[in-house]
Amino acid sequence: MTDADGPDAALDLDRRTGWPDDLRLLIARYPREVWPTHPNLGELSKFWLGRHDMFRELNGALLSASDQLKAGTVPAEAFRQWFLPRIRFFLQQLESHHMIEDHEYFPLLTRTEPRLARGFDILENDHEAIHAGLLALQEAGGGLAQALAGPPDRIGFAAEAMSDTLSGFLTRLHRHLDDEEDLIIPILLDRGEMALGG
């Protein structure tokens, strides 16, 4: 783990704008534009990228729906039926995805490419920050569910709180997923998916 006040403080999830040069060793060799046609882009890589795209899209859809509720352009009951199961799915799936990465994939990838070990420590720290964000979303979701079951005048405030929480979370999630892909996919292209037992 990295120290939030240590030498990697500038690489905190809320501050960084990408990887420094020493963690761009492989992304410089395998930029994103070569990924789709690279012969080593296998099923595991495609699945991983697909999961990340699903998290991005679902976070964006949840934010759009809560903005519509806040603006009063969607009926509360229709919103409740659409939104509540999807935010539960989002929270559960993202937490599970990160646990598998922390306990299985990141250690394997660190052993495969030790020069990028610091990057995986930073990504683990991201997961802690994102977990705190998931708890905030859970709390906002609980408040919104209560508001939807109560007097209509409470819904706007709860929808605004949810929109604000989702908006901040989306920014952090995009940064994390982009950086994670820029670290991991080039390793798999360089070494092949056998690096992860794929």
Coordinates of N, CA and C in Angstrom, one line a residue:
M1 N 0.8 -1.2 0.0 CA 0.0 0.0 0.0 C 0.9 1.3 0.0
T2 N 0.4 2.3 -0.6 CA 1.1 3.6 -0.6 C 0.6 4.5 0.5
D3 N 1.5 5.3 0.9 CA 1.2 6.3 2.0 C 0.5 7.5 1.3
A4 N -0.7 7.9 1.8 CA -1.4 9.0 1.2 C -0.6 10.3 1.3
D5 N 0.3 10.4 2.2 CA 1.1 11.6 2.3 C 2.6 11.4 1.9
G6 N 2.9 10.2 1.3 CA 4.2 9.9 0.9 C 4.5 10.3 -0.5
P7 N 5.5 9.7 -1.1 CA 6.0 10.1 -2.4 C 5.0 9.9 -3.5
D8 N 4.0 9.0 -3.3 CA 3.0 8.7 -4.3 C 1.7 9.5 -4.1
A9 N 1.7 10.5 -3.2 CA 0.5 11.3 -2.9 C 0.0 11.9 -4.1
A10 N 0.8 12.3 -5.1 CA 0.3 13.0 -6.3 C -0.4 11.9 -7.2
L11 N -0.2 10.7 -6.9 CA -0.9 9.6 -7.7 C -2.2 9.1 -7.0
D12 N -2.6 9.9 -6.0 CA -3.9 9.6 -5.3 C -5.0 9.7 -6.4
L13 N -6.0 8.9 -6.2 CA -7.1 8.8 -7.2 C -7.7 10.2 -7.5
D14 N -7.8 11.0 -6.6 CA -8.4 12.4 -6.8 C -7.5 13.4 -7.4
R15 N -6.2 13.0 -7.5 CA -5.2 14.0 -8.0 C -4.6 13.6 -9.3
R16 N -4.4 12.3 -9.6 CA -3.6 12.0 -10.7 C -4.4 12.2 -12.0
T17 N -3.6 12.3 -13.1 CA -4.1 12.5 -14.4 C -3.6 11.5 -15.4
G18 N -3.2 10.3 -14.8 CA -2.6 9.2 -15.6 C -1.3 8.8 -14.9
W19 N -0.6 7.8 -15.5 CA 0.6 7.3 -14.9 C 1.8 8.1 -15.2
P20 N 2.8 8.1 -14.2 CA 4.1 8.7 -14.5 C 4.9 7.8 -15.5
D21 N 6.0 8.4 -16.0 CA 6.8 7.7 -17.0 C 7.2 6.3 -16.6
D22 N 7.6 6.1 -15.3 CA 8.1 4.8 -14.9 C 7.1 3.7 -14.8
L23 N 5.8 4.1 -14.9 CA 4.7 3.1 -14.9 C 4.1 3.1 -16.3
R24 N 4.7 3.7 -17.3 CA 4.2 3.7 -18.6 C 5.1 2.9 -19.5
L25 N 5.9 2.0 -18.9 CA 6.9 1.2 -19.7 C 6.2 0.4 -20.8
L26 N 5.1 -0.2 -20.5 CA 4.4 -1.1 -21.5 C 3.4 -0.4 -22.3
I27 N 2.7 0.6 -21.7 CA 1.6 1.3 -22.4 C 2.3 2.1 -23.5
A28 N 3.5 2.5 -23.4 CA 4.2 3.2 -24.4 C 4.5 2.3 -25.6
R29 N 4.7 1.0 -25.3 CA 4.9 0.0 -26.4 C 3.6 -0.5 -27.0
Y30 N 2.6 -0.6 -26.1 CA 1.3 -1.1 -26.6 C 0.2 0.0 -26.3
P31 N 0.1 1.0 -27.1 CA -0.9 2.1 -26.9 C -2.3 1.5 -27.2
R32 N -3.3 2.2 -26.7 CA -4.7 1.7 -26.8 C -5.1 1.4 -28.3
E33 N -4.6 2.2 -29.2 CA -5.1 2.0 -30.6 C -4.6 0.6 -31.2
V34 N -3.6 -0.1 -30.6 CA -3.2 -1.4 -31.1 C -4.0 -2.5 -30.4
W35 N -4.6 -2.2 -29.3 CA -5.3 -3.3 -28.6 C -6.3 -4.2 -29.4
P36 N -7.2 -3.5 -30.1 CA -8.3 -4.3 -30.7 C -7.8 -5.4 -31.7
T37 N -6.7 -5.1 -32.4 CA -6.2 -6.0 -33.4 C -5.0 -6.8 -33.0
H38 N -4.5 -6.7 -31.7 CA -3.3 -7.4 -31.3 C -3.6 -8.8 -31.1
P39 N -2.7 -9.7 -31.6 CA -3.0 -11.2 -31.5 C -3.1 -11.7 -30.1
N40 N -2.5 -11.0 -29.1 CA -2.6 -11.5 -27.7 C -3.8 -10.9 -27.0
L41 N -4.6 -10.2 -27.6 CA -5.8 -9.7 -26.9 C -6.8 -10.9 -26.9
G42 N -6.8 -11.7 -25.8 CA -7.6 -12.9 -25.8 C -8.9 -12.7 -25.1
E43 N -9.6 -13.8 -24.8 CA -10.9 -13.8 -24.2 C -10.9 -13.1 -22.8
L44 N -9.9 -13.4 -22.0 CA -9.8 -12.8 -20.6 C -9.7 -11.3 -20.7
S45 N -8.9 -10.8 -21.6 CA -8.7 -9.3 -21.8 C -10.0 -8.7 -22.2
K46 N -10.7 -9.4 -23.2 CA -11.9 -8.8 -23.7 C -13.0 -8.8 -22.7
F47 N -13.1 -9.9 -21.9 CA -14.0 -10.0 -20.8 C -13.8 -8.8 -19.8
W48 N -12.5 -8.6 -19.4 CA -12.1 -7.6 -18.4 C -12.5 -6.2 -18.9
L49 N -12.2 -5.9 -20.2 CA -12.5 -4.7 -20.7 C -14.1 -4.5 -20.8
G50 N -14.7 -5.6 -21.1 CA -16.2 -5.5 -21.2 C -16.8 -5.2 -19.8
R51 N -16.3 -5.8 -18.8 CA -16.8 -5.5 -17.4 C -16.6 -4.1 -17.1
H52 N -15.4 -3.6 -17.4 CA -15.1 -2.2 -17.2 C -16.1 -1.3 -17.9
D53 N -16.4 -1.6 -19.2 CA -17.3 -0.8 -19.9 C -18.7 -0.8 -19.3
M54 N -19.1 -2.0 -18.8 CA -20.4 -2.1 -18.2 C -20.5 -1.3 -16.9
F55 N -19.4 -1.2 -16.1 CA -19.4 -0.4 -14.9 C -19.5 1.1 -15.3
R56 N -18.8 1.5 -16.3 CA -18.9 2.9 -16.8 C -20.3 3.3 -17.3
E57 N -20.8 2.4 -18.1 CA -22.1 2.7 -18.7 C -23.2 2.6 -17.6
L58 N -23.2 1.7 -16.7 CA -24.2 1.6 -15.7 C -24.1 2.8 -14.7
N59 N -22.9 3.2 -14.4 CA -22.8 4.4 -13.5 C -23.4 5.6 -14.2
G60 N -23.1 5.8 -15.5 CA -23.6 6.9 -16.3 C -25.2 6.8 -16.4
A61 N -25.7 5.6 -16.6 CA -27.2 5.4 -16.7 C -27.8 5.8 -15.3
L62 N -27.2 5.3 -14.2 CA -27.8 5.6 -12.9 C -27.8 7.1 -12.7
L63 N -26.7 7.8 -13.1 CA -26.6 9.2 -12.9 C -27.6 9.9 -13.7
S64 N -27.8 9.5 -15.0 CA -28.8 10.1 -15.8 C -30.2 10.0 -15.3
A65 N -30.5 8.8 -14.7 CA -31.8 8.5 -14.2 C -32.1 9.4 -12.9
S66 N -31.1 9.5 -12.1 CA -31.3 10.3 -10.9 C -31.4 11.8 -11.2
D67 N -30.7 12.2 -12.3 CA -30.9 13.6 -12.8 C -32.3 13.8 -13.3
Q68 N -32.8 12.8 -14.0 CA -34.2 13.0 -14.5 C -35.2 13.0 -13.3
L69 N -35.0 12.2 -12.3 CA -35.9 12.3 -11.1 C -35.8 13.6 -10.4
K70 N -34.6 14.1 -10.3 CA -34.3 15.4 -9.7 C -35.1 16.5 -10.5
A71 N -35.1 16.4 -11.8 CA -35.7 17.4 -12.7 C -37.2 17.2 -12.8
G72 N -37.7 16.1 -12.2 CA -39.1 15.8 -12.2 C -39.7 15.3 -13.6
T73 N -38.8 14.8 -14.4 CA -39.2 14.3 -15.8 C -39.5 12.8 -15.8
V74 N -39.4 12.1 -14.7 CA -39.7 10.7 -14.7 C -40.6 10.4 -13.5
P75 N -41.6 9.6 -13.6 CA -42.5 9.3 -12.4 C -41.7 8.6 -11.4
A76 N -42.0 8.9 -10.1 CA -41.2 8.3 -9.0 C -41.3 6.8 -9.0
E77 N -42.5 6.2 -9.2 CA -42.6 4.8 -9.2 C -41.8 4.1 -10.3
A78 N -41.9 4.6 -11.5 CA -41.1 4.1 -12.6 C -39.6 4.2 -12.3
F79 N -39.2 5.3 -11.7 CA -37.8 5.4 -11.4 C -37.4 4.4 -10.3
R80 N -38.2 4.2 -9.3 CA -37.9 3.2 -8.2 C -37.7 1.8 -8.8
Q81 N -38.7 1.4 -9.7 CA -38.6 0.1 -10.2 C -37.4 -0.1 -11.1
W82 N -37.0 0.9 -11.8 CA -35.8 0.8 -12.7 C -34.5 0.9 -11.9
F83 N -34.4 1.9 -11.0 CA -33.2 2.3 -10.3 C -32.7 1.4 -9.2
L84 N -33.6 1.1 -8.3 CA -33.1 0.4 -7.1 C -32.5 -1.0 -7.4
P85 N -33.0 -1.8 -8.2 CA -32.3 -3.1 -8.5 C -31.0 -2.9 -9.2
R86 N -30.9 -1.8 -10.1 CA -29.7 -1.6 -10.8 C -28.6 -1.0 -10.0
I87 N -28.9 -0.2 -9.0 CA -27.8 0.3 -8.1 C -27.4 -0.8 -7.2
R88 N -28.3 -1.7 -6.8 CA -27.8 -2.8 -6.0 C -26.8 -3.7 -6.8
F89 N -27.2 -4.0 -8.0 CA -26.4 -4.8 -8.9 C -25.0 -4.1 -9.1
F90 N -25.0 -2.8 -9.3 CA -23.8 -2.1 -9.6 C -22.9 -2.2 -8.3
L91 N -23.4 -1.9 -7.2 CA -22.6 -1.9 -5.9 C -22.0 -3.3 -5.7
Q92 N -22.8 -4.3 -5.8 CA -22.4 -5.7 -5.6 C -21.3 -6.2 -6.6
Q93 N -21.6 -5.9 -7.8 CA -20.7 -6.4 -8.9 C -19.3 -5.6 -8.8
L94 N -19.3 -4.4 -8.6 CA -18.1 -3.6 -8.5 C -17.2 -4.0 -7.3
E95 N -17.9 -4.2 -6.2 CA -17.1 -4.7 -5.0 C -16.6 -6.1 -5.2
S96 N -17.3 -7.0 -5.8 CA -16.8 -8.3 -6.1 C -15.7 -8.3 -7.1
H97 N -15.8 -7.5 -8.1 CA -14.8 -7.3 -9.1 C -13.4 -6.9 -8.5
H98 N -13.5 -5.9 -7.6 CA -12.3 -5.4 -7.0 C -11.7 -6.4 -6.0
M99 N -12.5 -7.2 -5.3 CA -12.0 -8.2 -4.4 C -11.2 -9.3 -5.2
I100 N -11.7 -9.7 -6.4 CA -11.0 -10.7 -7.2 C -9.7 -10.1 -7.7
E101 N -9.7 -8.8 -8.1 CA -8.5 -8.2 -8.6 C -7.4 -8.1 -7.5
D102 N -7.8 -7.7 -6.3 CA -6.9 -7.5 -5.2 C -6.3 -8.8 -4.7
H103 N -7.1 -9.9 -4.7 CA -6.6 -11.1 -4.1 C -6.1 -12.1 -5.1
E104 N -6.4 -11.9 -6.4 CA -5.9 -12.9 -7.4 C -5.1 -12.2 -8.5
Y105 N -5.7 -11.3 -9.2 CA -5.1 -10.8 -10.4 C -3.9 -9.9 -10.1
F106 N -4.1 -9.0 -9.2 CA -3.0 -8.0 -8.9 C -1.7 -8.8 -8.4
P107 N -1.8 -9.7 -7.5 CA -0.6 -10.4 -7.1 C 0.1 -11.2 -8.3
L108 N -0.7 -11.8 -9.1 CA -0.2 -12.5 -10.3 C 0.5 -11.6 -11.2
L109 N -0.1 -10.5 -11.5 CA 0.4 -9.5 -12.4 C 1.7 -8.8 -11.8
T110 N 1.7 -8.6 -10.5 CA 2.9 -8.1 -9.9 C 4.1 -9.0 -10.0
R111 N 3.8 -10.3 -9.9 CA 4.9 -11.3 -10.1 C 5.3 -11.4 -11.5
T112 N 4.4 -11.2 -12.4 CA 4.7 -11.3 -13.8 C 5.5 -10.1 -14.3
E113 N 5.2 -8.9 -13.8 CA 5.9 -7.7 -14.2 C 6.2 -6.9 -13.0
P114 N 7.3 -7.3 -12.2 CA 7.6 -6.6 -11.0 C 8.0 -5.1 -11.1
R115 N 8.3 -4.7 -12.3 CA 8.7 -3.3 -12.5 C 7.4 -2.4 -12.3
L116 N 6.2 -3.0 -12.4 CA 5.0 -2.2 -12.3 C 4.3 -2.4 -10.9
A117 N 5.0 -3.0 -10.0 CA 4.5 -3.3 -8.7 C 3.9 -2.1 -8.0
R118 N 4.6 -1.0 -8.1 CA 4.1 0.2 -7.5 C 2.7 0.6 -8.0
G119 N 2.5 0.4 -9.3 CA 1.2 0.7 -9.9 C 0.1 -0.1 -9.3
F120 N 0.4 -1.4 -9.1 CA -0.6 -2.2 -8.5 C -0.9 -1.8 -7.0
D121 N 0.1 -1.4 -6.3 CA -0.2 -0.8 -5.0 C -1.1 0.4 -5.0
I122 N -0.9 1.2 -6.0 CA -1.7 2.4 -6.2 C -3.1 2.0 -6.5
L123 N -3.3 1.0 -7.4 CA -4.6 0.6 -7.8 C -5.3 0.0 -6.6
E124 N -4.6 -0.7 -5.7 CA -5.2 -1.3 -4.5 C -5.7 -0.1 -3.6
N125 N -4.9 0.9 -3.5 CA -5.4 2.1 -2.7 C -6.6 2.7 -3.4
D126 N -6.7 2.7 -4.7 CA -7.9 3.2 -5.4 C -9.1 2.4 -4.9
H127 N -8.9 1.1 -4.8 CA -10.0 0.2 -4.4 C -10.5 0.6 -3.0
E128 N -9.6 1.0 -2.2 CA -10.1 1.4 -0.8 C -10.9 2.7 -0.9
A129 N -10.4 3.7 -1.8 CA -11.2 4.9 -2.0 C -12.5 4.6 -2.6
I130 N -12.5 3.7 -3.6 CA -13.8 3.4 -4.3 C -14.7 2.7 -3.3
H131 N -14.2 1.9 -2.5 CA -15.1 1.2 -1.5 C -15.8 2.2 -0.6
A132 N -15.0 3.3 -0.2 CA -15.6 4.3 0.6 C -16.7 5.0 -0.2
G133 N -16.5 5.2 -1.5 CA -17.5 5.8 -2.4 C -18.7 4.9 -2.5
L134 N -18.5 3.6 -2.6 CA -19.6 2.6 -2.6 C -20.5 2.7 -1.4
L135 N -19.8 2.9 -0.2 CA -20.6 3.0 1.0 C -21.4 4.3 1.0
A136 N -20.8 5.4 0.4 CA -21.6 6.7 0.3 C -22.8 6.5 -0.7
L137 N -22.6 5.7 -1.8 CA -23.7 5.5 -2.7 C -24.8 4.6 -2.0
Q138 N -24.3 3.7 -1.2 CA -25.3 2.8 -0.5 C -26.1 3.7 0.4
E139 N -25.5 4.6 1.1 CA -26.2 5.5 2.1 C -27.1 6.4 1.3
A140 N -26.7 7.0 0.2 CA -27.5 7.9 -0.6 C -28.7 7.1 -1.2
G141 N -28.4 5.8 -1.6 CA -29.5 5.0 -2.1 C -30.5 4.6 -1.1
G142 N -30.1 4.4 0.2 CA -31.1 4.2 1.2 C -31.9 5.4 1.5
G143 N -31.3 6.6 1.5 CA -32.1 7.8 1.7 C -33.0 8.0 0.5
L144 N -32.6 7.7 -0.7 CA -33.5 7.9 -1.8 C -34.7 6.9 -1.7
A145 N -34.4 5.7 -1.4 CA -35.5 4.7 -1.2 C -36.5 5.1 -0.2
Q146 N -36.0 5.7 0.9 CA -37.0 6.2 2.0 C -37.8 7.3 1.4
A147 N -37.1 8.2 0.7 CA -37.8 9.4 0.2 C -38.9 9.0 -0.8
L148 N -38.6 8.0 -1.7 CA -39.5 7.5 -2.6 C -40.8 6.9 -2.0
A149 N -40.6 6.4 -0.8 CA -41.7 5.8 0.0 C -42.5 6.8 0.8
G150 N -42.0 8.0 0.9 CA -42.6 9.0 1.7 C -43.3 10.1 0.9
P151 N -43.4 11.3 1.6 CA -44.1 12.4 0.9 C -43.3 12.9 -0.3
P152 N -44.0 13.3 -1.4 CA -43.3 13.7 -2.7 C -42.3 14.8 -2.5
D153 N -42.5 15.7 -1.5 CA -41.6 16.9 -1.4 C -40.2 16.5 -0.9
R154 N -40.0 15.2 -0.5 CA -38.7 14.8 0.0 C -37.9 14.2 -1.2
I155 N -38.5 13.9 -2.3 CA -37.8 13.2 -3.3 C -36.7 14.0 -4.0
G156 N -37.0 15.3 -4.2 CA -36.1 16.1 -4.9 C -34.7 16.3 -4.2
F157 N -34.8 16.4 -2.9 CA -33.5 16.5 -2.1 C -32.7 15.2 -2.2
A158 N -33.4 14.1 -2.0 CA -32.8 12.8 -2.0 C -32.2 12.5 -3.4
A159 N -32.9 12.9 -4.5 CA -32.4 12.7 -5.8 C -31.2 13.6 -6.1
E160 N -31.2 14.8 -5.6 CA -30.1 15.7 -5.8 C -28.8 15.1 -5.1
A161 N -29.0 14.6 -3.8 CA -27.9 13.9 -3.1 C -27.4 12.7 -3.9
M162 N -28.3 11.9 -4.4 CA -27.8 10.8 -5.2 C -27.1 11.2 -6.5
S163 N -27.6 12.2 -7.2 CA -26.9 12.7 -8.4 C -25.5 13.2 -8.1
D164 N -25.4 14.0 -7.0 CA -24.1 14.5 -6.6 C -23.1 13.4 -6.3
T165 N -23.6 12.4 -5.6 CA -22.7 11.3 -5.2 C -22.3 10.5 -6.4
L166 N -23.3 10.2 -7.3 CA -23.0 9.4 -8.5 C -22.0 10.2 -9.4
S167 N -22.2 11.5 -9.5 CA -21.3 12.3 -10.4 C -19.9 12.2 -9.9
G168 N -19.7 12.4 -8.6 CA -18.3 12.4 -8.1 C -17.7 11.0 -8.2
F169 N -18.5 10.0 -8.0 CA -18.1 8.6 -8.1 C -17.7 8.3 -9.5
L170 N -18.5 8.7 -10.5 CA -18.2 8.4 -11.9 C -16.9 9.0 -12.3
T171 N -16.5 10.2 -11.9 CA -15.2 10.8 -12.2 C -14.1 9.9 -11.7
R172 N -14.2 9.5 -10.5 CA -13.1 8.7 -9.9 C -13.1 7.3 -10.5
L173 N -14.2 6.7 -10.8 CA -14.3 5.4 -11.4 C -13.6 5.4 -12.8
H174 N -13.9 6.4 -13.6 CA -13.3 6.5 -14.9 C -11.8 6.6 -14.8
R175 N -11.3 7.4 -13.9 CA -9.9 7.5 -13.8 C -9.3 6.2 -13.4
H176 N -9.9 5.5 -12.4 CA -9.3 4.2 -12.0 C -9.4 3.2 -13.1
L177 N -10.5 3.0 -13.8 CA -10.6 2.0 -14.8 C -9.7 2.3 -15.9
D178 N -9.5 3.5 -16.3 CA -8.6 3.9 -17.4 C -7.2 3.5 -17.0
D179 N -6.8 3.9 -15.8 CA -5.4 3.6 -15.4 C -5.2 2.1 -15.2
E180 N -6.1 1.4 -14.7 CA -6.0 0.0 -14.5 C -5.8 -0.7 -15.9
E181 N -6.6 -0.3 -16.8 CA -6.5 -0.9 -18.2 C -5.1 -0.6 -18.8
D182 N -4.6 0.6 -18.6 CA -3.3 1.0 -19.1 C -2.2 0.3 -18.5
L183 N -2.4 -0.2 -17.3 CA -1.3 -1.0 -16.6 C -1.4 -2.5 -17.0
I184 N -2.6 -3.0 -17.0 CA -2.8 -4.5 -17.1 C -2.8 -5.0 -18.6
I185 N -3.6 -4.3 -19.5 CA -3.7 -4.9 -20.8 C -2.4 -4.9 -21.5
P186 N -1.5 -3.9 -21.4 CA -0.2 -4.1 -22.0 C 0.6 -5.3 -21.5
I187 N 0.5 -5.6 -20.2 CA 1.2 -6.8 -19.7 C 0.7 -8.0 -20.4
L188 N -0.7 -8.1 -20.6 CA -1.2 -9.3 -21.2 C -0.9 -9.4 -22.7
L189 N -0.8 -8.2 -23.3 CA -0.4 -8.2 -24.7 C 1.1 -8.6 -24.9
D190 N 1.9 -8.2 -23.9 CA 3.3 -8.4 -24.0 C 3.6 -9.9 -23.6
R191 N 3.0 -10.4 -22.6 CA 3.3 -11.8 -22.1 C 2.3 -12.8 -22.6
G192 N 1.1 -12.4 -23.0 CA 0.0 -13.4 -23.4 C -0.8 -13.7 -22.1
E193 N -2.0 -14.2 -22.3 CA -2.9 -14.4 -21.2 C -2.4 -15.6 -20.3
M194 N -1.5 -16.3 -20.7 CA -0.9 -17.4 -19.9 C -0.3 -16.8 -18.6
A195 N 0.0 -15.4 -18.7 CA 0.5 -14.7 -17.5 C -0.5 -14.8 -16.3
L196 N -1.7 -14.9 -16.7 CA -2.8 -15.0 -15.6 C -3.4 -16.4 -15.6
G197 N -2.8 -17.4 -16.3 CA -3.3 -18.7 -16.3 C -4.5 -18.8 -17.3
G198 N -4.7 -17.8 -18.2 CA -5.8 -17.8 -19.1 C -5.5 -18.6 -20.4

